[in-house]
mmCIF file of C-alpha atoms in Angstrom:
data_model
loop_
_atom_site.group_PDB
_atom_site.id
_atom_site.type_symbol
_atom_site.label_atom_id
_atom_site.label_comp_id
_atom_site.label_asym_id
_atom_site.label_seq_id
_atom_site.Cartn_x
_atom_site.Cartn_y
_atom_site.Cartn_z
ATOM 1 C CA TRP A 124 -1.148 -141.631 146.295
ATOM 2 C CA ARG A 125 -4.431 -143.209 147.354
ATOM 3 C CA LYS A 126 -7.887 -141.827 146.701
ATOM 4 C CA ALA A 127 -10.954 -142.223 148.883
ATOM 5 C CA THR A 128 -14.268 -140.503 149.557
ATOM 6 C CA GLY A 129 -16.758 -140.287 152.383
ATOM 7 C CA THR A 130 -16.222 -142.187 155.608
ATOM 8 C CA ALA A 131 -12.846 -143.550 154.523
ATOM 9 C CA ASN A 132 -11.411 -140.124 155.239
ATOM 10 C CA GLY A 133 -13.675 -138.941 157.995
ATOM 11 C CA GLU A 134 -17.073 -137.985 156.602
ATOM 12 C CA GLY A 135 -19.158 -136.863 159.564
ATOM 13 C CA ARG A 136 -16.181 -135.443 161.443
ATOM 14 C CA THR A 137 -14.273 -132.218 161.021
ATOM 15 C CA MET A 138 -10.937 -132.500 159.223
ATOM 16 C CA LYS A 139 -8.043 -130.405 160.453
ATOM 17 C CA ARG A 140 -5.902 -128.055 158.422
ATOM 18 C CA HIS A 141 -2.225 -128.950 158.377
ATOM 19 C CA ASP A 142 0.278 -126.324 159.491
ATOM 20 C CA LEU A 143 1.806 -126.242 156.008
ATOM 21 C CA SER A 144 -1.525 -125.306 154.462
ATOM 22 C CA GLY A 145 -2.112 -122.668 157.105
ATOM 23 C CA LEU A 146 1.038 -120.822 156.083
ATOM 24 C CA PHE A 147 -0.689 -119.616 152.925
ATOM 25 C CA GLY A 148 -3.533 -117.866 154.728
ATOM 26 C CA ASP A 149 -7.216 -117.765 153.863
ATOM 27 C CA MET A 150 -8.942 -117.235 150.549
ATOM 28 C CA PRO A 151 -10.754 -113.882 150.116
ATOM 29 C CA LYS A 152 -14.490 -114.114 150.867
ATOM 30 C CA ASP A 153 -15.551 -113.285 147.315
ATOM 31 C CA ASP A 154 -13.289 -115.972 145.866
ATOM 32 C CA PHE A 155 -14.538 -118.505 148.402
ATOM 33 C CA ALA A 156 -18.153 -117.714 147.484
ATOM 34 C CA LYS A 157 -17.332 -118.309 143.804
ATOM 35 C CA LEU A 158 -15.570 -121.571 144.628
ATOM 36 C CA THR A 159 -18.533 -122.775 146.679
ATOM 37 C CA ASP A 160 -20.964 -121.935 143.889
ATOM 38 C CA ASP A 161 -18.782 -123.692 141.317
ATOM 39 C CA ILE A 162 -18.574 -126.863 143.434
ATOM 40 C CA ARG A 163 -22.306 -126.749 144.037
ATOM 41 C CA ARG A 164 -22.931 -126.562 140.273
ATOM 42 C CA HIS A 165 -20.208 -128.836 138.925
ATOM 43 C CA GLY A 166 -18.965 -130.883 141.850
ATOM 44 C CA LEU A 167 -15.421 -131.151 143.180
ATOM 45 C CA GLN A 168 -12.988 -131.209 140.260
ATOM 46 C CA HIS A 169 -9.724 -131.546 142.181
ATOM 47 C CA PRO A 170 -9.461 -133.936 145.162
ATOM 48 C CA ILE A 171 -8.427 -132.643 148.579
ATOM 49 C CA VAL A 172 -4.943 -133.782 149.590
ATOM 50 C CA THR A 173 -4.330 -135.111 153.093
ATOM 51 C CA TRP A 174 -1.110 -136.055 154.848
ATOM 52 C CA ASN A 175 -0.948 -137.858 158.165
ATOM 53 C CA GLY A 176 -4.672 -137.306 158.623
ATOM 54 C CA GLU A 177 -4.707 -133.559 157.986
ATOM 55 C CA ILE A 178 -5.343 -131.434 154.898
ATOM 56 C CA ILE A 179 -2.177 -130.063 153.311
ATOM 57 C CA ASP A 180 -3.773 -128.889 150.049
ATOM 58 C CA GLY A 181 -7.395 -128.082 149.324
ATOM 59 C CA TRP A 182 -8.528 -126.620 152.634
ATOM 60 C CA HIS A 183 -10.842 -124.158 150.944
ATOM 61 C CA ARG A 184 -12.164 -126.832 148.590
ATOM 62 C CA TYR A 185 -12.980 -128.892 151.670
ATOM 63 C CA LYS A 186 -14.812 -126.005 153.337
ATOM 64 C CA ALA A 187 -16.614 -125.195 150.078
ATOM 65 C CA CYS A 188 -17.753 -128.817 149.781
ATOM 66 C CA LYS A 189 -19.241 -128.631 153.270
ATOM 67 C CA ALA A 190 -20.954 -125.324 152.470
ATOM 68 C CA ALA A 191 -22.302 -126.670 149.170
ATOM 69 C CA GLY A 192 -23.438 -130.015 150.590
ATOM 70 C CA VAL A 193 -21.088 -131.974 148.317
ATOM 71 C CA THR A 194 -19.250 -135.095 149.500
ATOM 72 C CA PRO A 195 -15.518 -134.355 149.291
ATOM 73 C CA GLU A 196 -13.016 -136.640 147.620
ATOM 74 C CA PHE A 197 -9.595 -137.064 149.216
ATOM 75 C CA THR A 198 -6.173 -138.050 147.983
ATOM 76 C CA GLN A 199 -3.667 -139.249 150.554
ATOM 77 C CA PHE A 200 -0.183 -137.902 150.009
ATOM 78 C CA ALA A 201 2.496 -140.549 150.538
ATOM 79 C CA GLY A 202 5.863 -138.918 151.085
ATOM 80 C CA ASP A 203 8.299 -137.595 153.654
ATOM 81 C CA ASP A 204 8.588 -134.063 155.023
ATOM 82 C CA GLN A 205 10.763 -132.800 152.189
ATOM 83 C CA LYS A 206 8.409 -134.071 149.500
ATOM 84 C CA ALA A 207 5.444 -132.588 151.328
ATOM 85 C CA LEU A 208 7.202 -129.227 151.515
ATOM 86 C CA SER A 209 7.988 -129.234 147.803
ATOM 87 C CA PHE A 210 4.443 -130.276 146.925
ATOM 88 C CA VAL A 211 2.748 -127.599 149.000
ATOM 89 C CA LEU A 212 5.082 -124.841 147.809
ATOM 90 C CA GLN A 213 4.655 -125.786 144.173
ATOM 91 C CA GLU A 214 0.875 -126.127 144.335
ATOM 92 C CA ASN A 215 0.336 -122.812 146.075
ATOM 93 C CA ALA A 216 2.912 -120.861 144.094
ATOM 94 C CA LEU A 217 1.384 -122.007 140.807
ATOM 95 C CA ARG A 218 -2.220 -121.579 141.883
ATOM 96 C CA ARG A 219 -1.900 -118.235 143.605
ATOM 97 C CA HIS A 220 0.727 -116.668 141.322
ATOM 98 C CA LEU A 221 2.773 -115.667 144.352
ATOM 99 C CA ASN A 222 5.447 -113.098 143.637
ATOM 100 C CA GLU A 223 9.132 -113.695 144.273
ATOM 101 C CA ALA A 224 9.227 -112.042 147.702
ATOM 102 C CA LYS A 225 6.160 -113.901 148.965
ATOM 103 C CA ARG A 226 7.578 -117.241 147.831
ATOM 104 C CA ILE A 227 10.833 -116.488 149.652
ATOM 105 C CA ALA A 228 9.030 -115.490 152.859
ATOM 106 C CA ILE A 229 6.889 -118.620 152.850
ATOM 107 C CA SER A 230 9.855 -120.834 151.992
ATOM 108 C CA LYS A 231 11.784 -119.475 154.971
ATOM 109 C CA THR A 232 8.907 -120.290 157.301
ATOM 110 C CA VAL A 233 8.308 -123.710 155.751
ATOM 111 C CA LEU A 234 11.973 -124.673 155.991
ATOM 112 C CA GLY A 235 11.974 -123.461 159.575
ATOM 113 C CA TRP A 236 9.066 -125.831 160.252
ATOM 114 C CA HIS A 237 11.014 -128.648 158.657
ATOM 115 C CA THR A 238 14.164 -127.860 160.662
ATOM 116 C CA HIS A 239 12.211 -127.677 163.907
ATOM 117 C CA ARG A 240 10.671 -131.097 163.259
ATOM 118 C CA ALA A 241 14.079 -132.579 162.500
ATOM 119 C CA VAL A 242 15.485 -131.284 165.776
ATOM 120 C CA ASN A 243 12.490 -131.973 168.006
ATOM 121 C CA GLY A 244 10.962 -135.113 166.472
ATOM 122 C CA ASP A 245 8.001 -135.844 164.226
ATOM 123 C CA ASN A 246 5.320 -134.070 166.202
ATOM 124 C CA GLN A 247 2.632 -133.393 163.633
ATOM 125 C CA HIS A 248 1.510 -130.272 165.467
ATOM 126 C CA THR A 249 4.909 -128.637 165.885
ATOM 127 C CA ARG A 250 4.544 -124.868 165.928
ATOM 128 C CA VAL A 251 5.475 -123.094 162.705
ATOM 129 C CA GLY A 252 7.322 -119.810 162.345
ATOM 130 C CA VAL A 253 10.448 -120.942 164.141
ATOM 131 C CA SER A 254 13.977 -119.771 163.365
ATOM 132 C CA THR A 255 15.359 -120.481 159.905
ATOM 133 C CA ASP A 256 18.979 -119.839 160.847
ATOM 134 C CA THR A 257 19.956 -123.361 159.790
ATOM 135 C CA ALA A 258 18.329 -123.007 156.351
ATOM 136 C CA SER A 259 20.893 -121.798 153.835
ATOM 137 C CA SER A 260 20.115 -119.232 151.154
ATOM 138 C CA LYS A 261 20.658 -122.009 148.609
ATOM 139 C CA ASP A 262 18.002 -124.193 150.273
ATOM 140 C CA ILE A 263 15.548 -121.303 150.430
ATOM 141 C CA ALA A 264 16.205 -120.341 146.812
ATOM 142 C CA HIS A 265 15.601 -123.916 145.682
ATOM 143 C CA ALA A 266 12.357 -124.184 147.651
ATOM 144 C CA ALA A 267 11.083 -120.823 146.402
ATOM 145 C CA GLY A 268 12.200 -121.324 142.805
ATOM 146 C CA VAL A 269 14.193 -118.070 142.744
ATOM 147 C CA GLY A 270 17.842 -117.064 142.480
ATOM 148 C CA ARG A 271 20.099 -117.096 145.502
ATOM 149 C CA ALA A 272 20.767 -113.377 145.050
ATOM 150 C CA SER A 273 17.064 -112.671 145.563
ATOM 151 C CA VAL A 274 17.065 -114.614 148.826
ATOM 152 C CA MET A 275 20.110 -112.730 150.090
ATOM 153 C CA ARG A 276 18.482 -109.443 149.107
ATOM 154 C CA HIS A 277 15.288 -110.418 150.931
ATOM 155 C CA SER A 278 17.284 -111.334 154.051
ATOM 156 C CA ALA A 279 19.158 -108.027 153.950
ATOM 157 C CA ILE A 280 15.880 -106.101 153.828
ATOM 158 C CA GLU A 281 14.478 -108.288 156.587
ATOM 159 C CA GLN A 282 17.369 -107.322 158.849
ATOM 160 C CA LYS A 283 17.750 -103.670 157.920
ATOM 161 C CA ALA A 284 14.212 -102.480 157.130
ATOM 162 C CA PRO A 285 11.580 -105.189 157.771
ATOM 163 C CA ALA A 286 8.820 -102.591 157.419
ATOM 164 C CA LEU A 287 9.430 -102.721 153.649
ATOM 165 C CA LEU A 288 8.572 -106.408 153.318
ATOM 166 C CA PRO A 289 4.753 -106.036 153.288
ATOM 167 C CA ALA A 290 5.037 -103.602 150.362
ATOM 168 C CA VAL A 291 7.382 -105.988 148.555
ATOM 169 C CA GLU A 292 5.146 -108.999 149.137
ATOM 170 C CA ARG A 293 2.100 -107.055 147.909
ATOM 171 C CA GLY A 294 4.017 -106.221 144.759
ATOM 172 C CA ASP A 295 4.068 -102.450 145.385
ATOM 173 C CA ILE A 296 7.843 -102.401 144.904
ATOM 174 C CA GLY A 297 10.393 -104.992 143.828
ATOM 175 C CA LEU A 298 13.110 -106.577 145.927
ATOM 176 C CA LEU A 299 15.885 -104.618 144.254
ATOM 177 C CA THR A 300 14.046 -101.335 144.738
ATOM 178 C CA ALA A 301 13.322 -102.211 148.363
ATOM 179 C CA GLU A 302 17.003 -102.886 148.925
ATOM 180 C CA ARG A 303 17.847 -99.444 147.541
ATOM 181 C CA VAL A 304 15.252 -97.803 149.785
ATOM 182 C CA ALA A 305 16.649 -99.687 152.797
ATOM 183 C CA ASN A 306 20.177 -98.498 151.959
ATOM 184 C CA THR A 307 19.108 -94.874 151.442
ATOM 185 C CA PHE A 308 16.559 -94.040 154.135
ATOM 186 C CA GLN A 309 16.833 -94.444 157.886
ATOM 187 C CA PRO A 310 15.020 -97.489 159.364
ATOM 188 C CA GLU A 311 13.036 -95.166 161.666
ATOM 189 C CA VAL A 312 11.753 -93.186 158.689
ATOM 190 C CA ILE A 313 10.787 -96.339 156.792
ATOM 191 C CA ALA A 314 9.059 -97.835 159.847
ATOM 192 C CA LYS A 315 6.773 -94.796 160.141
ATOM 193 C CA ALA A 316 6.105 -94.450 156.415
ATOM 194 C CA THR A 317 2.728 -95.251 154.868
ATOM 195 C CA ALA A 318 2.340 -97.489 151.831
ATOM 196 C CA SER A 319 2.039 -94.469 149.530
ATOM 197 C CA GLU A 320 5.125 -92.861 151.080
ATOM 198 C CA ILE A 321 7.152 -96.026 150.503
ATOM 199 C CA LYS A 322 6.113 -95.940 146.850
ATOM 200 C CA GLY A 323 7.250 -92.315 146.806
ATOM 201 C CA PHE A 324 10.665 -93.301 148.170
ATOM 202 C CA ALA A 325 11.002 -95.882 145.419
ATOM 203 C CA LYS A 326 9.950 -93.457 142.701
ATOM 204 C CA ALA A 327 12.393 -90.806 143.879
ATOM 205 C CA LEU A 328 15.261 -93.282 143.805
ATOM 206 C CA ALA A 329 14.318 -94.621 140.381
ATOM 207 C CA GLU A 330 14.675 -91.148 138.873
ATOM 208 C CA ARG A 331 18.319 -90.783 139.943
ATOM 209 C CA PRO A 332 20.748 -91.276 137.025
ATOM 210 C CA GLU A 333 23.224 -93.209 139.180
ATOM 211 C CA VAL A 334 20.473 -95.638 140.165
ATOM 212 C CA ARG A 335 19.583 -96.209 136.539
ATOM 213 C CA CYS A 336 23.233 -96.891 135.751
ATOM 214 C CA LYS A 337 23.446 -99.412 138.578
ATOM 215 C CA SER A 338 20.300 -101.076 137.251
ATOM 216 C CA ILE A 339 21.950 -101.485 133.869
ATOM 217 C CA VAL A 340 25.051 -102.985 135.474
ATOM 218 C CA ARG A 341 22.974 -105.431 137.522
ATOM 219 C CA ALA A 342 20.954 -106.387 134.455
ATOM 220 C CA ALA A 343 24.183 -107.027 132.561
ATOM 221 C CA GLN A 344 25.491 -109.188 135.393
ATOM 222 C CA GLU A 345 22.262 -111.202 135.481
ATOM 223 C CA LEU A 346 22.414 -111.582 131.710
ATOM 224 C CA ARG A 347 25.981 -112.850 132.037
ATOM 225 C CA ASP A 348 24.955 -115.429 134.626
ATOM 226 C CA GLN A 349 22.031 -116.619 132.508
ATOM 227 C CA TRP A 350 24.287 -116.748 129.471
ATOM 228 C CA ARG A 351 26.775 -118.970 131.309
ATOM 229 C CA ALA A 352 24.002 -121.280 132.483
ATOM 230 C CA LEU A 353 22.640 -121.504 128.949
ATOM 231 C CA SER A 354 26.106 -122.157 127.557
ATOM 232 C CA ALA A 355 26.416 -125.218 129.771
ATOM 233 C CA MET A 356 23.379 -126.789 128.115
ATOM 234 C CA GLN A 357 23.447 -128.842 124.957
ATOM 235 C CA ALA A 358 23.418 -126.499 121.976
ATOM 236 C CA THR A 359 20.178 -126.371 119.986
ATOM 237 C CA ASP A 360 19.079 -124.222 117.064
ATOM 238 C CA GLU A 361 17.045 -122.066 119.457
ATOM 239 C CA ILE A 362 19.989 -121.499 121.816
ATOM 240 C CA LEU A 363 22.376 -120.692 118.972
ATOM 241 C CA ALA A 364 19.842 -118.267 117.518
ATOM 242 C CA ALA A 365 19.446 -116.591 120.911
ATOM 243 C CA PHE A 366 23.219 -116.203 121.235
ATOM 244 C CA ALA A 367 23.383 -114.601 117.804
ATOM 245 C CA GLU A 368 20.569 -112.169 118.598
ATOM 246 C CA VAL A 369 22.102 -111.124 121.931
ATOM 247 C CA ARG A 370 25.495 -110.544 120.282
ATOM 248 C CA PHE A 371 23.806 -108.400 117.639
ATOM 249 C CA ILE A 372 21.891 -106.277 120.178
ATOM 250 C CA LEU A 373 24.847 -105.764 122.517
ATOM 251 C CA GLY A 374 27.233 -105.096 119.662
ATOM 252 C CA LYS A 375 24.917 -102.453 118.211
ATOM 253 C CA PHE A 376 24.393 -100.852 121.617
ATOM 254 C CA ALA A 377 28.133 -100.728 122.347
ATOM 255 C CA THR A 378 28.841 -98.785 119.159
ATOM 256 C CA ASN A 379 25.812 -96.473 119.493
ATOM 257 C CA PRO A 380 24.128 -96.360 122.969
ATOM 258 C CA LYS A 381 21.422 -94.022 121.659
#
């Protein structure tokens, strides 16, 4: 990393937004106004990150600096494509509190960008949004910081009922619920449904006893997987205490489900 301000990074000329930054969209106007006012009052607190001469993190801070009349400070990111991908995903996921589905969607696009560059050379302005067929669910899960099962569920919805994805990414319904809706209703019905109707589909399914039972089974399976992963770690007092508490809860439930 190298820091610089002013003319060293192009004061007096317009900086460009890197494709990776553009994947995360624009900040809402109200939030941008607050950011501009904060920078005007207190200055820039977090440097703008550039990579190969373009901004990969801090695009809105850069624009706010220009609007507030504050000289921006830059940090040059020194790393390869993979490190840049990880950095941008981590920064935006943490800052924006992106939900699981949104992180998966962005990771698919980002990995597609990376794959396209690998195949076609290091053109800095390679178009994003290309096919992610060569990105495995494991790669996507790692980039998004989610389980592989979630990625596979997202892909299944994407293929069967893509009209559900906006609702999932907004947080209206979860991935598991969306998968159930996709498996229950016809794609044509889902495609024509409004946001409120999609919520209605999800609510109707959630009230079915068989769906609740399946939810319990899935939760048990996830608990089993987490338990196995925890068991592989070095035992600590906290882990042993957690094991004891889980055994107590499950043992009590097995003898008296009520």
